[in-house]
Amino acid sequence: MGNLLMASEYLKKENGFVPVGGRADIVDGKTLKPECWYIVENRMWVEVDFTDGVFSYVLSNKRGVKKVRTESGEELYIVSDDKGNSAHGKTIKEARKDLVFKVTANFDGVLPDSATGAEWVAIYRAVTGACSAGVRGFVEETGRSLDQTYTASEIGGLVKGRYGAERFVEAMKKNGGKTA
């Protein structure tokens, strides 16, 4: 505590960003808390969170549970454990369930040559720690059938640029670039 935090506020204009103000305050544990991220909006400090790669505004933070709002307006809950693991969900119960999955699902096996979409969902979550909501949204977005069979290479191509894709590719490389 006692560190100075300074930030500028910018508005996005046609030709880029224009500075409109800023703030500077001491991290005092009240206005600004240590171990937290902040941005400046309307010349005020706003606590933000980046858990699981999801940018969100912190609405409250009580006993290891954060209530947040995403930029799209969706309210989520983020739960954390004492080892630095965290997960998010639409409810506290869903977030806790995902946290348990992330902590216990530690895939160290060999990827199969092919599997159904439903099997790949479980394997991908175990390999990457991806949350159920993110995977569910991805499946809906792609319109792929969970009953259809896919190869590891097909899945690798589909998930490119998504959360955990690098870890999935690493799991493929552990198999010598091949699957089982």
Short mmCIF file of C-alpha atoms in Angstrom, two decimals:
data_model
loop_
_atom_site.label_atom_id
_atom_site.label_comp_id
_atom_site.label_asym_id
_atom_site.label_seq_id
_atom_site.Cartn_x
_atom_site.Cartn_y
_atom_site.Cartn_z
CA MET A 1 0.00 0.00 0.00
CA GLY A 2 1.05 3.56 -0.50
CA ASN A 3 1.90 3.23 -4.21
CA LEU A 4 0.79 5.95 -6.59
CA LEU A 5 -1.56 4.86 -9.38
CA MET A 6 -2.05 7.10 -12.40
CA ALA A 7 -4.26 6.51 -15.43
CA SER A 8 -5.58 8.48 -18.39
CA GLU A 9 -9.07 8.38 -19.85
CA TYR A 10 -9.54 8.32 -23.61
CA LEU A 11 -12.52 8.54 -25.94
CA LYS A 12 -12.52 6.66 -29.22
CA LYS A 13 -12.96 9.04 -32.15
CA GLU A 14 -12.91 8.51 -35.91
CA ASN A 15 -9.16 9.12 -36.13
CA GLY A 16 -8.12 7.22 -33.02
CA PHE A 17 -8.22 7.98 -29.32
CA VAL A 18 -8.42 11.43 -27.71
CA PRO A 19 -7.33 11.97 -24.09
CA VAL A 20 -10.10 13.54 -22.00
CA GLY A 21 -8.67 13.40 -18.51
CA GLY A 22 -7.06 11.25 -15.91
CA ARG A 23 -6.62 10.49 -12.25
CA ALA A 24 -3.83 9.89 -9.79
CA ASP A 25 -4.35 8.49 -6.30
CA ILE A 26 -2.52 6.56 -3.62
CA VAL A 27 -3.39 2.87 -3.22
CA ASP A 28 -4.90 3.16 0.25
CA GLY A 29 -7.02 0.01 0.57
CA LYS A 30 -10.26 2.01 0.46
CA THR A 31 -10.48 4.11 -2.71
CA LEU A 32 -7.90 1.94 -4.47
CA LYS A 33 -7.26 -1.60 -3.25
CA PRO A 34 -4.00 -3.49 -3.79
CA GLU A 35 -4.06 -6.50 -6.15
CA CYS A 36 -6.91 -4.96 -8.21
CA TRP A 37 -7.11 -3.62 -11.77
CA TYR A 38 -8.59 -0.19 -12.48
CA ILE A 39 -9.51 1.98 -15.43
CA VAL A 40 -10.68 5.60 -15.47
CA GLU A 41 -14.19 6.31 -16.79
CA ASN A 42 -15.94 9.67 -16.46
CA ARG A 43 -12.95 10.80 -14.37
CA MET A 44 -13.65 8.10 -11.76
CA TRP A 45 -11.74 4.94 -10.83
CA VAL A 46 -13.57 1.80 -11.96
CA GLU A 47 -12.42 -1.63 -10.78
CA VAL A 48 -12.21 -4.13 -13.64
CA ASP A 49 -11.43 -7.83 -13.98
CA PHE A 50 -9.86 -9.97 -16.72
CA THR A 51 -10.56 -13.48 -15.35
CA ASP A 52 -10.58 -16.15 -18.08
CA GLY A 53 -9.86 -13.44 -20.66
CA VAL A 54 -13.28 -11.81 -20.09
CA PHE A 55 -13.09 -8.03 -19.56
CA SER A 56 -15.68 -6.99 -16.99
CA TYR A 57 -16.57 -4.27 -14.50
CA VAL A 58 -16.52 -5.33 -10.83
CA LEU A 59 -19.87 -4.62 -9.17
CA SER A 60 -19.03 -6.23 -5.82
CA ASN A 61 -16.38 -8.44 -4.25
CA LYS A 62 -17.29 -10.39 -1.12
CA ARG A 63 -15.70 -13.49 0.42
CA GLY A 64 -13.97 -14.70 -2.73
CA VAL A 65 -16.96 -14.06 -5.03
CA LYS A 66 -16.94 -11.18 -7.50
CA LYS A 67 -20.11 -10.01 -9.19
CA VAL A 68 -19.17 -8.45 -12.54
CA ARG A 69 -20.81 -6.95 -15.62
CA THR A 70 -19.34 -7.57 -19.07
CA GLU A 71 -19.17 -4.88 -21.73
CA SER A 72 -22.28 -6.45 -23.30
CA GLY A 73 -24.17 -5.97 -20.03
CA GLU A 74 -24.22 -9.62 -18.92
CA GLU A 75 -23.83 -10.14 -15.17
CA LEU A 76 -21.51 -12.98 -14.11
CA TYR A 77 -20.02 -14.31 -10.91
CA ILE A 78 -16.32 -15.09 -10.52
CA VAL A 79 -15.14 -17.44 -7.77
CA SER A 80 -11.52 -18.02 -6.74
CA ASP A 81 -9.64 -20.40 -4.50
CA ASP A 82 -6.56 -19.80 -2.35
CA LYS A 83 -4.28 -21.29 -5.05
CA GLY A 84 -5.08 -18.63 -7.64
CA ASN A 85 -7.57 -20.69 -9.65
CA SER A 86 -10.76 -18.96 -10.75
CA ALA A 87 -13.86 -19.57 -12.85
CA HIS A 88 -16.93 -17.63 -13.92
CA GLY A 89 -20.58 -18.46 -14.43
CA LYS A 90 -24.07 -16.99 -14.65
CA THR A 91 -24.67 -18.05 -11.05
CA ILE A 92 -22.36 -18.57 -8.08
CA LYS A 93 -23.26 -22.27 -8.17
CA GLU A 94 -22.28 -22.54 -11.87
CA ALA A 95 -19.00 -20.70 -11.24
CA ARG A 96 -18.14 -22.96 -8.29
CA LYS A 97 -18.94 -26.04 -10.38
CA ASP A 98 -16.60 -24.78 -13.12
CA LEU A 99 -13.88 -24.05 -10.55
CA VAL A 100 -14.08 -27.61 -9.24
CA PHE A 101 -13.87 -28.87 -12.84
CA LYS A 102 -10.82 -26.70 -13.58
CA VAL A 103 -9.01 -27.85 -10.46
CA THR A 104 -9.81 -31.56 -10.79
CA ALA A 105 -9.74 -31.98 -14.58
CA ASN A 106 -6.08 -32.30 -15.38
CA PHE A 107 -5.84 -34.11 -18.71
CA ASP A 108 -2.45 -35.66 -19.27
CA GLY A 109 -3.48 -38.43 -21.61
CA VAL A 110 -3.08 -38.92 -25.32
CA LEU A 111 -5.59 -37.23 -27.60
CA PRO A 112 -7.68 -39.67 -29.63
CA ASP A 113 -7.53 -39.76 -33.44
CA SER A 114 -11.21 -38.91 -33.51
CA ALA A 115 -14.09 -38.47 -31.09
CA THR A 116 -17.63 -37.13 -31.04
CA GLY A 117 -18.22 -33.44 -30.52
CA ALA A 118 -19.47 -34.15 -26.98
CA GLU A 119 -16.29 -36.09 -26.19
CA TRP A 120 -14.14 -33.27 -27.60
CA VAL A 121 -15.97 -30.78 -25.37
CA ALA A 122 -14.93 -32.76 -22.29
CA ILE A 123 -11.37 -33.30 -23.57
CA TYR A 124 -10.96 -29.63 -24.56
CA ARG A 125 -12.20 -28.41 -21.17
CA ALA A 126 -9.88 -30.85 -19.38
CA VAL A 127 -6.85 -29.84 -21.48
CA THR A 128 -7.46 -26.08 -21.42
CA GLY A 129 -9.53 -25.32 -18.33
CA ALA A 130 -12.09 -23.56 -20.54
CA CYS A 131 -15.38 -22.76 -18.81
CA SER A 132 -18.64 -24.47 -19.68
CA ALA A 133 -20.31 -21.20 -20.75
CA GLY A 134 -17.49 -20.39 -23.17
CA VAL A 135 -17.47 -23.87 -24.69
CA ARG A 136 -21.28 -23.93 -24.89
CA GLY A 137 -21.24 -20.53 -26.65
CA PHE A 138 -18.53 -21.74 -29.04
CA VAL A 139 -20.51 -24.88 -29.93
CA GLU A 140 -23.67 -22.82 -30.55
CA GLU A 141 -21.72 -20.28 -32.62
CA THR A 142 -20.16 -22.92 -34.88
CA GLY A 143 -23.42 -24.86 -35.26
CA ARG A 144 -21.48 -28.13 -35.15
CA SER A 145 -23.19 -31.32 -34.02
CA LEU A 146 -22.07 -32.85 -30.73
CA ASP A 147 -22.99 -36.28 -32.13
CA GLN A 148 -20.76 -36.01 -35.22
CA THR A 149 -17.20 -37.38 -35.15
CA TYR A 150 -14.24 -34.99 -35.59
CA THR A 151 -10.46 -35.43 -35.70
CA ALA A 152 -8.07 -33.66 -33.33
CA SER A 153 -6.76 -31.64 -36.29
CA GLU A 154 -10.28 -30.50 -37.17
CA ILE A 155 -10.86 -29.41 -33.57
CA GLY A 156 -7.47 -27.66 -33.55
CA GLY A 157 -8.52 -25.66 -36.62
CA LEU A 158 -11.95 -24.81 -35.20
CA VAL A 159 -10.59 -23.48 -31.90
CA LYS A 160 -7.74 -21.43 -33.37
CA GLY A 161 -7.60 -18.06 -31.61
CA ARG A 162 -10.00 -19.16 -28.86
CA TYR A 163 -9.38 -19.46 -25.11
CA GLY A 164 -6.96 -22.34 -24.44
CA ALA A 165 -6.24 -23.10 -28.11
CA GLU A 166 -2.47 -22.86 -27.50
CA ARG A 167 -2.68 -25.48 -24.73
CA PHE A 168 -4.70 -27.75 -26.99
CA VAL A 169 -2.05 -27.46 -29.75
CA GLU A 170 0.64 -28.21 -27.13
CA ALA A 171 -1.26 -31.38 -26.16
CA MET A 172 -1.26 -32.36 -29.84
CA LYS A 173 2.51 -31.70 -30.04
CA LYS A 174 3.11 -33.92 -26.98
CA ASN A 175 1.77 -36.69 -29.17
CA GLY A 176 4.49 -35.89 -31.72
CA GLY A 177 2.07 -33.74 -33.67
CA LYS A 178 -0.15 -36.77 -33.98
CA THR A 179 -3.08 -38.12 -32.08
CA ALA A 180 -3.46 -41.60 -30.61
#
